PDB file of C-alpha atoms in Angstrom:
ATOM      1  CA  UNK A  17       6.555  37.207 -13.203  1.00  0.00           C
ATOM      2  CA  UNK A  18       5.139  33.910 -11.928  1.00  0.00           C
ATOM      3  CA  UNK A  19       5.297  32.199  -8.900  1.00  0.00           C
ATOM      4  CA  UNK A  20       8.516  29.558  -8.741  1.00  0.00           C
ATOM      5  CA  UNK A  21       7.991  26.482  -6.937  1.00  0.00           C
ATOM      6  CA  UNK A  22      11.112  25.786  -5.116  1.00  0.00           C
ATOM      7  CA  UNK A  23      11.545  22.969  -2.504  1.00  0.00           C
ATOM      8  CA  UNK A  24      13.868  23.722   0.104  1.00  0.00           C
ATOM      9  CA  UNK A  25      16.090  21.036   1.326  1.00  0.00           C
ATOM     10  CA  UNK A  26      14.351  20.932   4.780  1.00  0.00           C
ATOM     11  CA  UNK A  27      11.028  20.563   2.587  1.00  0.00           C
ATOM     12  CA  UNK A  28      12.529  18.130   0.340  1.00  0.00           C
ATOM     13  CA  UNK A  29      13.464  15.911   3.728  1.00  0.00           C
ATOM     14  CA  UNK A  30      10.550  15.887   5.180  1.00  0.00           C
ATOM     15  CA  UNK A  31       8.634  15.000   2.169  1.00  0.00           C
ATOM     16  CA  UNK A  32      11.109  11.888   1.633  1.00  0.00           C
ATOM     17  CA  UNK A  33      10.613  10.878   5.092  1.00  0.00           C
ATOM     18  CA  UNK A  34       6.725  11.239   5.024  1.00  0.00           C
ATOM     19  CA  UNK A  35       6.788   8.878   1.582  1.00  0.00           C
ATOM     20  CA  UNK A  36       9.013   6.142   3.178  1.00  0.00           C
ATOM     21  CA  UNK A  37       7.066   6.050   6.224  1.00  0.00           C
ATOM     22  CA  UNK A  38       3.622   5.518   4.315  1.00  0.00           C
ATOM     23  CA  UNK A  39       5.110   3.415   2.141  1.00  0.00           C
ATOM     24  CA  UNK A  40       5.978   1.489   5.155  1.00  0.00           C
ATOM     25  CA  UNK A  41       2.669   1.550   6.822  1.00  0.00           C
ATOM     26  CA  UNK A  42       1.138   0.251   3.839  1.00  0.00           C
ATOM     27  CA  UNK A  43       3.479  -2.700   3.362  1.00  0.00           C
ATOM     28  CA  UNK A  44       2.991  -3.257   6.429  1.00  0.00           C
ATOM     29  CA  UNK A  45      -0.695  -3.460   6.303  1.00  0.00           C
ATOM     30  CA  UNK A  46      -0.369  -5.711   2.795  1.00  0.00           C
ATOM     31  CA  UNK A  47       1.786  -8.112   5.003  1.00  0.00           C
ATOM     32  CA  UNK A  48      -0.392  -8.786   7.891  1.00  0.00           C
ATOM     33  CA  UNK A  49      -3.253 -11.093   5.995  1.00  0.00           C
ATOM     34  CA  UNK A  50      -0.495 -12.349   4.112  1.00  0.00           C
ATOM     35  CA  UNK A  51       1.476 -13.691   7.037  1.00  0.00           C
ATOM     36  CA  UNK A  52      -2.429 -15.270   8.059  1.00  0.00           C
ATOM     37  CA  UNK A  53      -2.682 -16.791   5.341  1.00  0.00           C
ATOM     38  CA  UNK A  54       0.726 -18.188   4.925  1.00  0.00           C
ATOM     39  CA  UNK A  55      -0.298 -19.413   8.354  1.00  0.00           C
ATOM     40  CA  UNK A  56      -3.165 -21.034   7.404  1.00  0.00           C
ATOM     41  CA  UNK A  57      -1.129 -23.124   4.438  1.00  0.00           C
ATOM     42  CA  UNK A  58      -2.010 -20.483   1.263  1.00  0.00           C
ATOM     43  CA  UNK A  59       1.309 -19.146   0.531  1.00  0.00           C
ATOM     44  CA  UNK A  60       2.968 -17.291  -2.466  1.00  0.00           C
ATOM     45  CA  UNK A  61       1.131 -17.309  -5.301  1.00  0.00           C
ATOM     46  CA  UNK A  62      -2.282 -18.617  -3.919  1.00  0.00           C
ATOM     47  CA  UNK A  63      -2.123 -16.256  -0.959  1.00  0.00           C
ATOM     48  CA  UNK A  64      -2.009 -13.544  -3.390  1.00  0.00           C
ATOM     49  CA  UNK A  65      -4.366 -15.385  -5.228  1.00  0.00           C
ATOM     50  CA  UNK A  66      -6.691 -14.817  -2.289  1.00  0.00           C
ATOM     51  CA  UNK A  67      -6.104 -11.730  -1.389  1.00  0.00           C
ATOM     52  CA  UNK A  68      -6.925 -10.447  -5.133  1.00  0.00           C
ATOM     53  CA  UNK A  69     -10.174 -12.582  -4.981  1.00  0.00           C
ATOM     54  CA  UNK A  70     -10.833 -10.746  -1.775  1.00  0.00           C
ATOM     55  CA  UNK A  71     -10.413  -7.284  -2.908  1.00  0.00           C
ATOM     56  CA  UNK A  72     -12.219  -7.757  -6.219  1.00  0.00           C
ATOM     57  CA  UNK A  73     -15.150  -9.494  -4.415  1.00  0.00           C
ATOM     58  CA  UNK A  74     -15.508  -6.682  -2.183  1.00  0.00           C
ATOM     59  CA  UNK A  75     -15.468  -3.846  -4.751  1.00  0.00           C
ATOM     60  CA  UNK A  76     -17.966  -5.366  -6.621  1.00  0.00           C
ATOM     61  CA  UNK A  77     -20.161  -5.609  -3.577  1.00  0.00           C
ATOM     62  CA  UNK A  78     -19.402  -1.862  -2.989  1.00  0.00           C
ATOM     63  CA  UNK A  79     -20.184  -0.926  -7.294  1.00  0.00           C
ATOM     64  CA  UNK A  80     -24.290  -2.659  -6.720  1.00  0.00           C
TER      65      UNK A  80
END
């Protein structure tokens, strides 16, 4: 017979909670420059805008 994979409800909680809370952490990482820039007059779409520019910029710095 073969192993079953069963999650027990106390397993299945505590996995929940672990996802929500990261998911959290992250968002709330995301929102900090966001909130700067919004600051700083780029808000919505050309915060984002930014942001994007940012990210891309810097992986192609990391990729030479």
């Amino acid at each position: 017979m073969g192993y079953r994979l069963a999650m027990t409800d106390t397993r299945t909680t505590a996995l929940a909670t672990a996802i929500v809370l990261g998911t959290g952490v992250l968002w709330g990482f995301y929102w900090l420059p966001v909130r700067a820039l919004a600051d700083t007059g780029l808000d919505g779409p050309w915060g984002t805008l930014a942001i994007t520019l940012a990210a891309c910029g810097g992986a192609c710095r990391r990729r030479r």
